[in-house]
Short mmCIF file of C-alpha atoms in Angstrom, two decimals:
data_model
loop_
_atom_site.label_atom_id
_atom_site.label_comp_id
_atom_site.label_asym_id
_atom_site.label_seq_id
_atom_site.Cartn_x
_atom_site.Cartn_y
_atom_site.Cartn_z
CA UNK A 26 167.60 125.97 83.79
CA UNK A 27 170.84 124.59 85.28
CA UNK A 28 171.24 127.93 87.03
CA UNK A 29 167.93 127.71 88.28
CA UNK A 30 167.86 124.09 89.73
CA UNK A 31 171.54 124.63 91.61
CA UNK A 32 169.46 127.73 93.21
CA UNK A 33 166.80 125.58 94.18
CA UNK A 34 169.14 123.04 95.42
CA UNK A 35 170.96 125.45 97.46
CA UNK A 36 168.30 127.47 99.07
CA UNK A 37 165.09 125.02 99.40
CA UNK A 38 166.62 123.27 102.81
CA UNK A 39 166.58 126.63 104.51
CA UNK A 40 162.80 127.65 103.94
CA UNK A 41 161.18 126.28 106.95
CA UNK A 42 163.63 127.98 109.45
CA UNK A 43 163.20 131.14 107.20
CA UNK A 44 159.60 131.12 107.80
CA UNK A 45 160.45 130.68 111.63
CA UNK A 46 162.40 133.96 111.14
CA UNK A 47 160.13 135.70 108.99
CA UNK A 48 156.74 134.68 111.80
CA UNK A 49 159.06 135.91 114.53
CA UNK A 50 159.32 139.21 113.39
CA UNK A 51 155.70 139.59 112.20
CA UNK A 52 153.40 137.98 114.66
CA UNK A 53 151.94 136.61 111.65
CA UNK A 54 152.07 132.96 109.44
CA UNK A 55 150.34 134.60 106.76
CA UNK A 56 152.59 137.71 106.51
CA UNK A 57 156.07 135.40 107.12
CA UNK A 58 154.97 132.96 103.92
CA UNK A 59 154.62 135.99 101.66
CA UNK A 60 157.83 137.67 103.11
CA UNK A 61 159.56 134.42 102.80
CA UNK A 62 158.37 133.99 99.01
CA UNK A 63 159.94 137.70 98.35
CA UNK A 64 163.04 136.67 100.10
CA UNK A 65 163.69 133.98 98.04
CA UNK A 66 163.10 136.46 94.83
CA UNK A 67 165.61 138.87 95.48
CA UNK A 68 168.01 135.99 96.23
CA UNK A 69 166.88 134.68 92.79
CA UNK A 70 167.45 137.92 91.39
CA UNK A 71 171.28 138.27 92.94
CA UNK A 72 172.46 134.68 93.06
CA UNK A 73 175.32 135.37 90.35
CA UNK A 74 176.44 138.03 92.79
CA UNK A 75 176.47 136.03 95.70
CA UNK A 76 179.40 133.75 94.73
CA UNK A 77 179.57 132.09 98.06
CA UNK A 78 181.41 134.84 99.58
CA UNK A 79 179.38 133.72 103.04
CA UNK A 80 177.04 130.76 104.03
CA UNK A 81 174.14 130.24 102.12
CA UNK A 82 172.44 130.59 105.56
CA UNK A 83 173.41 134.02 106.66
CA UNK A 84 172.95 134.64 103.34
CA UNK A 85 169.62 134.01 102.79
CA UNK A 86 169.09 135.45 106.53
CA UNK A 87 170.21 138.57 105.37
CA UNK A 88 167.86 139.35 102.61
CA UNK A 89 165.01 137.99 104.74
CA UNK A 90 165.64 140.31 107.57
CA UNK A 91 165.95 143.30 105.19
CA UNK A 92 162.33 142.18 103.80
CA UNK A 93 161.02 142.09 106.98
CA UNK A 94 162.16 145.50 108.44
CA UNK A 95 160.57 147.12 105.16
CA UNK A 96 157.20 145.01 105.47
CA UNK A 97 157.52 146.42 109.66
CA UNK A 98 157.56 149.78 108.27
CA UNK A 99 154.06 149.55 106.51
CA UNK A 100 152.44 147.08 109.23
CA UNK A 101 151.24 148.05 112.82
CA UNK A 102 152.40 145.66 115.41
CA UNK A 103 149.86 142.02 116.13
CA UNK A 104 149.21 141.49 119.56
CA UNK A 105 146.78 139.21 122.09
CA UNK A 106 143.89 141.06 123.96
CA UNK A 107 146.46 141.00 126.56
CA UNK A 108 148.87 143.61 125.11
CA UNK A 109 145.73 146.10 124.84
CA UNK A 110 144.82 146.38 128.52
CA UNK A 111 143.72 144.40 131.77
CA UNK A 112 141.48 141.70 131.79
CA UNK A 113 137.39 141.94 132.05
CA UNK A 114 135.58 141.49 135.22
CA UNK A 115 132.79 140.69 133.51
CA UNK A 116 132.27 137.47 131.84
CA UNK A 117 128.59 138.48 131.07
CA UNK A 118 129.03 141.67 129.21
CA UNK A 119 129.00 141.57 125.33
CA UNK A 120 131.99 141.36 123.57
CA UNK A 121 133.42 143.82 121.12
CA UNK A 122 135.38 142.60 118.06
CA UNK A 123 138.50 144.52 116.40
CA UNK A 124 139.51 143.83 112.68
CA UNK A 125 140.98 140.55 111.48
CA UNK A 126 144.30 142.23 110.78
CA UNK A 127 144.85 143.52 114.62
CA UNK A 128 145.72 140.25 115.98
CA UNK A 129 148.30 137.96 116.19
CA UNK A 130 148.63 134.76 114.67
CA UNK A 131 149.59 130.86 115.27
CA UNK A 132 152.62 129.05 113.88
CA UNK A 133 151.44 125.93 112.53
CA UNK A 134 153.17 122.99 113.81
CA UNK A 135 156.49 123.02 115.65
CA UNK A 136 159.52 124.55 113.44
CA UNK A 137 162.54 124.28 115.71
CA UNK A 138 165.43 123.33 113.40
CA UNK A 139 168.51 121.92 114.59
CA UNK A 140 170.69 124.88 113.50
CA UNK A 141 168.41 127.83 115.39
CA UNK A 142 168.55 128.02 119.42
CA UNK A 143 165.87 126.80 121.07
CA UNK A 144 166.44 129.31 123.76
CA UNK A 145 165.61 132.82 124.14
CA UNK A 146 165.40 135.47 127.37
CA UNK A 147 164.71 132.95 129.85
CA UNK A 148 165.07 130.16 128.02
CA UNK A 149 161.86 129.55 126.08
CA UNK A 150 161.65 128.12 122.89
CA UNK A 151 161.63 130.49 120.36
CA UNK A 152 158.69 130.55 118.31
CA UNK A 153 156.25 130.11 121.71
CA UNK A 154 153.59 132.07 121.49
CA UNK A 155 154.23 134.09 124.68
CA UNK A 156 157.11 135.28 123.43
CA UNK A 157 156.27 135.81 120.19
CA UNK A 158 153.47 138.14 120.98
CA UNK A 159 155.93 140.09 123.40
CA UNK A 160 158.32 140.26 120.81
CA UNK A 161 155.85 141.96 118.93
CA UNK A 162 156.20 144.92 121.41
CA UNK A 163 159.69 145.53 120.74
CA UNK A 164 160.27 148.42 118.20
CA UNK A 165 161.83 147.05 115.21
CA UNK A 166 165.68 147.34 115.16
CA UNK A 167 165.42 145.92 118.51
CA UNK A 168 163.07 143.34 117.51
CA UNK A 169 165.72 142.37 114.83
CA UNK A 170 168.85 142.87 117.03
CA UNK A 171 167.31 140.35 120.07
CA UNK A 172 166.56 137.96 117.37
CA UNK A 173 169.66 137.79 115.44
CA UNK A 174 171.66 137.70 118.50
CA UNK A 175 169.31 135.77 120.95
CA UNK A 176 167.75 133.27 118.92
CA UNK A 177 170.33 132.78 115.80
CA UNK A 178 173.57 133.35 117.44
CA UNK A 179 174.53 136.17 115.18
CA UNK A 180 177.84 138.03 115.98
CA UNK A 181 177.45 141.50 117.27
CA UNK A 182 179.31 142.96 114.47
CA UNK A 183 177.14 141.25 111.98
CA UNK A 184 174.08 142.44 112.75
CA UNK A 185 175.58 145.82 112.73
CA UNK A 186 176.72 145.56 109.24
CA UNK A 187 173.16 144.60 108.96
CA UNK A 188 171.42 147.31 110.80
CA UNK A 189 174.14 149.58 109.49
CA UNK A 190 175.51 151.03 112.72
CA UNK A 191 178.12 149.61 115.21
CA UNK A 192 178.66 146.41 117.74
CA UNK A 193 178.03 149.02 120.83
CA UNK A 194 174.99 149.89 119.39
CA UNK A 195 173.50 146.43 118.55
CA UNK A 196 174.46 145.36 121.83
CA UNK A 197 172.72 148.19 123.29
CA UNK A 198 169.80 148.07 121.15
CA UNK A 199 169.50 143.92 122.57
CA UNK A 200 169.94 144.69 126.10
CA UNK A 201 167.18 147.49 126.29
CA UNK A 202 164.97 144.84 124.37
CA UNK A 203 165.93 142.29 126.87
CA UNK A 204 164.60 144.28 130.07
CA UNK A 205 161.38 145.15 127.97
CA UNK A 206 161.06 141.79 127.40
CA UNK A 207 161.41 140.25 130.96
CA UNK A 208 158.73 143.63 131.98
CA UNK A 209 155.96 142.06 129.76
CA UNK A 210 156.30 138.81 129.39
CA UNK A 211 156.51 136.92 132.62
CA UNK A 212 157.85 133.08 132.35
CA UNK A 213 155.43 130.55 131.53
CA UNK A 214 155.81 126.72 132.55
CA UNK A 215 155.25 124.50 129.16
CA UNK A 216 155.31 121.00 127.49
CA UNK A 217 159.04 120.53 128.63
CA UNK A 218 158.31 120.95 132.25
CA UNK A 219 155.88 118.36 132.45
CA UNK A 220 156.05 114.88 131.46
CA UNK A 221 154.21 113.61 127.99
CA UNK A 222 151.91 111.40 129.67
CA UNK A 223 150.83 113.37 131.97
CA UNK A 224 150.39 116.30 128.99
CA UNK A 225 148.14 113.99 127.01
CA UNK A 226 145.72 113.11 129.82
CA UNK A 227 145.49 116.88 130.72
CA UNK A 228 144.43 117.51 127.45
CA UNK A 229 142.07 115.08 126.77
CA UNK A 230 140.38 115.52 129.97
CA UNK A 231 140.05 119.27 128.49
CA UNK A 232 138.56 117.96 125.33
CA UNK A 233 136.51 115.57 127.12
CA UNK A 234 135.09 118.79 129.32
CA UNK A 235 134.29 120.87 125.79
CA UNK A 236 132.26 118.10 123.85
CA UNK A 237 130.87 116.96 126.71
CA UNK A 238 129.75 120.39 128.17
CA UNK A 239 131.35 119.55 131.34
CA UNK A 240 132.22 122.32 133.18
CA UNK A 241 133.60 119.90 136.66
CA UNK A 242 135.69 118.43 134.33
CA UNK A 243 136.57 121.95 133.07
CA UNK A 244 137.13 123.09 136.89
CA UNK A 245 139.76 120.34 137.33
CA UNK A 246 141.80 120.85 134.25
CA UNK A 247 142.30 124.30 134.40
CA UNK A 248 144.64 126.21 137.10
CA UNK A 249 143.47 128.66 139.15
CA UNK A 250 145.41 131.58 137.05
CA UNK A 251 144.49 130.21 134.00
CA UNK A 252 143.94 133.15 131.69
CA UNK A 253 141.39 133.20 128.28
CA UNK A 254 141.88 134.90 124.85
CA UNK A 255 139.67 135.13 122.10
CA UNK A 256 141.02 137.04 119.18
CA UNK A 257 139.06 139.26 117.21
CA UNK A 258 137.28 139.87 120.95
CA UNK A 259 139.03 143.02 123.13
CA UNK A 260 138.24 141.11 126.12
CA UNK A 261 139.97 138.64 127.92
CA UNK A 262 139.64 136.83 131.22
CA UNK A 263 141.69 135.90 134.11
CA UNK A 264 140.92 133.78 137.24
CA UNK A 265 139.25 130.08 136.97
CA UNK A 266 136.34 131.61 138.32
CA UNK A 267 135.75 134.09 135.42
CA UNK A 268 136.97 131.44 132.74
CA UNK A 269 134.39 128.81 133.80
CA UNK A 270 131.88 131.50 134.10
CA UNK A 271 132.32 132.76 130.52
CA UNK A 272 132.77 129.24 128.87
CA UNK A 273 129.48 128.29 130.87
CA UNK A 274 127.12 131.10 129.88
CA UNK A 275 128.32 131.39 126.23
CA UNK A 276 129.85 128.42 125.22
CA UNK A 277 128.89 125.36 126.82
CA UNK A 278 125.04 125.00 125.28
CA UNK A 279 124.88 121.56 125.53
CA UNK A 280 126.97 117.80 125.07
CA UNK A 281 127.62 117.07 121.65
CA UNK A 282 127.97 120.56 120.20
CA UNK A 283 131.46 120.78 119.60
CA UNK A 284 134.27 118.38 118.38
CA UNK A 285 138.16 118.86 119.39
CA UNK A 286 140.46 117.62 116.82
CA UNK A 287 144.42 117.84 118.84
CA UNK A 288 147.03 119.78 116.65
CA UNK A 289 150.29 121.56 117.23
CA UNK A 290 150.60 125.49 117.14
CA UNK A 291 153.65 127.14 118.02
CA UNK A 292 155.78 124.17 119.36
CA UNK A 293 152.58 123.77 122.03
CA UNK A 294 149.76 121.77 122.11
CA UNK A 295 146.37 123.26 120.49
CA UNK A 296 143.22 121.90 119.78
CA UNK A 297 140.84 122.84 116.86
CA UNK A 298 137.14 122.80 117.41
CA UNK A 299 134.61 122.35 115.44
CA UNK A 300 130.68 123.64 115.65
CA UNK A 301 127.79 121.35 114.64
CA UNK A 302 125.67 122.91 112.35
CA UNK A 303 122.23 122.45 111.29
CA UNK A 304 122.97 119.22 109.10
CA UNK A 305 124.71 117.04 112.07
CA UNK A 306 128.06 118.03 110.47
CA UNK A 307 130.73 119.81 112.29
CA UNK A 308 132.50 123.36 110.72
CA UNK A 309 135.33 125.04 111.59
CA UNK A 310 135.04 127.47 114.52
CA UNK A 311 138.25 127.89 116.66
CA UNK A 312 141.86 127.21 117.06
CA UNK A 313 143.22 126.89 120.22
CA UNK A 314 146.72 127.13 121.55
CA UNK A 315 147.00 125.29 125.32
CA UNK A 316 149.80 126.44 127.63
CA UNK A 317 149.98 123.31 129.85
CA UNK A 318 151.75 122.57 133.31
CA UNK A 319 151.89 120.32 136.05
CA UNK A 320 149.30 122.09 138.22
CA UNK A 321 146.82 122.42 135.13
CA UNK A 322 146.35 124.41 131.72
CA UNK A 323 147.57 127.95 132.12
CA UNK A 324 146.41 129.87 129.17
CA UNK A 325 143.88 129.43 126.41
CA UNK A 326 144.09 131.54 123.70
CA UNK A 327 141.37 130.81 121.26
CA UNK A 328 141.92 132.38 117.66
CA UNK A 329 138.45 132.20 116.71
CA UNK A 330 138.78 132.58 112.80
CA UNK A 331 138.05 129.21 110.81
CA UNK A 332 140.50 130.92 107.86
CA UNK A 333 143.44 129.57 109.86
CA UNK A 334 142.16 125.64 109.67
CA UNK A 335 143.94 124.88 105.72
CA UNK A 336 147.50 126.49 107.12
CA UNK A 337 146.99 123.32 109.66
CA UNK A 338 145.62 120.85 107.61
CA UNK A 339 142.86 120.48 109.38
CA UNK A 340 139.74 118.98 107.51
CA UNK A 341 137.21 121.94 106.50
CA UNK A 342 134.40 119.66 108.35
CA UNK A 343 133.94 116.40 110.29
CA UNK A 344 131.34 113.76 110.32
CA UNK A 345 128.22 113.19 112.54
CA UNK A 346 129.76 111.49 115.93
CA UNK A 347 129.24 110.85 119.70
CA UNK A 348 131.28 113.13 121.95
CA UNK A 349 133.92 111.57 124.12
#
């Protein structure tokens, strides 16, 4: 029992940031929590071998990261609709859905801990959800190399010992992921760039525009790239015009329809909405994650899967109530 609590003592701080670690390399929240729970077995199961012989950190880091590249070699890679192919030109046509499991996921809240980088290829925060679904195109060693050395600062002959092969080859394997990287992810403008309260009344005005079935208001808060996701749907849109035009004919059935609760995904702002059903009450439907810049919000990708709401703690329905 005294074993067990020193273990508990020792490890517990480090479980966020693991989870951070574990979601990078997964692409998905669900996934990382059981990955993190097996990490923190085997170090259960070897903590009267460990002996301190290295930080607790790079420790624990190192049995996570050795869970993760076995779960990668049973799991096909998560991506957006955007990592299958170009966008539709046809807001109108009927949708087609792919299985749950396909798709990548949101981080709930905003992990960033004080001891992980929040800078990555082009300095984005790491756990963004840009980069996390490009990341997810990266083949696994160089998934784990970019990470280790990119995000956590890892020495190029650690990893190695890791990955069991040499400095010249981790370095290699990171700079081939860079390039891929920087190929299919372009740079996104976020939170940081523009100030809070301009963020906030951007994003109410787009909550305003959804209860309200606005679509001017909808017009003026999105740019004129904005681009729209919709996980388990194959297609995607991109252009205001094709947004608007989508939202309009299939979403936007009336004021007072749908309630937006504001949340946090991924280090970025996200909304969750909620559907009325026949009772007045309003159900979980959709979780949004906002990219949002000076000019307007620049990407919308709507993970339409109510499952997610408890990982948010988001209430599993709301009360009767006027839109904004």
């Amino acid at each position: 029992m005294e074993d067990e609590d020193a273990f508990v003592r020792l490890t517990h701080p480090f479980r966020q940031e693991l989870l951070a670690h574990c979601y990078r390399m997964m692409g998905s929240f669900q996934d990382a929590e059981d990955l993190v729970q097996e990490t923190y077995v085997r170090a259960w199961r070897s903590y009267h071998d460990f002996e301190g012989r290295s930080s607790t950190r790079l420790w624990l880091y190192r049995i996570a990261t050795n869970v993760c590249l076995t779960a990668l070699d049973h799991h096909s890679r998560r991506l957006l609709p955007s990592g299958l192919g170009p966008p539709s030109d046809d807001p109108d046509h009927p949708l087609s859905v792919l299985e749950r499991s396909a798709w990548l996921q949101p981080l709930p809240g905003s992990p960033g801990d004080a001891t992980d980088p929040a800078v990555i290829v082009g300095s984005r925060d790491s756990v963004r959800l840009a980069l996390i679904a490009a990341l997810q195109h990266l083949p696994a060693k160089q998934r784990v190399a970019l990470i280790l050395r990119d995000v956590l600062a890892w020495r190029a002959t650690e990893v190695a010992e890791l990955l069991g092969t040499t400095s010249a080859a981790v370095n290699s394997l990171v700079q081939r992921a860079r390039v891929h990287l920087q190929r299919v992810s372009p740079t996104e403008d976020g939170p940081a760039d523009i100030p809070e309260p301009s963020l906030r009344a951007l994003l109410d005005k787009y909550i305003a525009a959804f209860e309200n079935a606005d679509v001017n208001a909808l017009v003026g808060a999105l740019r004129d790239d904005v681009a729209l996701e919709m996980p388990p749907n194959v297609e995607w849109f991109s252009g205001r015009t094709a947004v608007v035009r989508f939202l309009e004919r299939n979403v936007f059935a009336g004021p007072g329809l749908a309630r937006l609760v504001p949340t946090t995904a991924n280090g970025q702002p996200a909304v969750a909405i909620y559907w009325r059903a026949s009772d007045g009450s309003y159900r979980p439907h959709a979780l949004q994650v906002l990219t949002i810049t000076p000019a307007g919000i620049s990407h919308v990708v709507s993970f339409n899967d109510p499952e997610l709401f408890p990982a948010f703690a988001l209430a599993d329905e709301l009360v009767p109530g006027p839109p904004r």
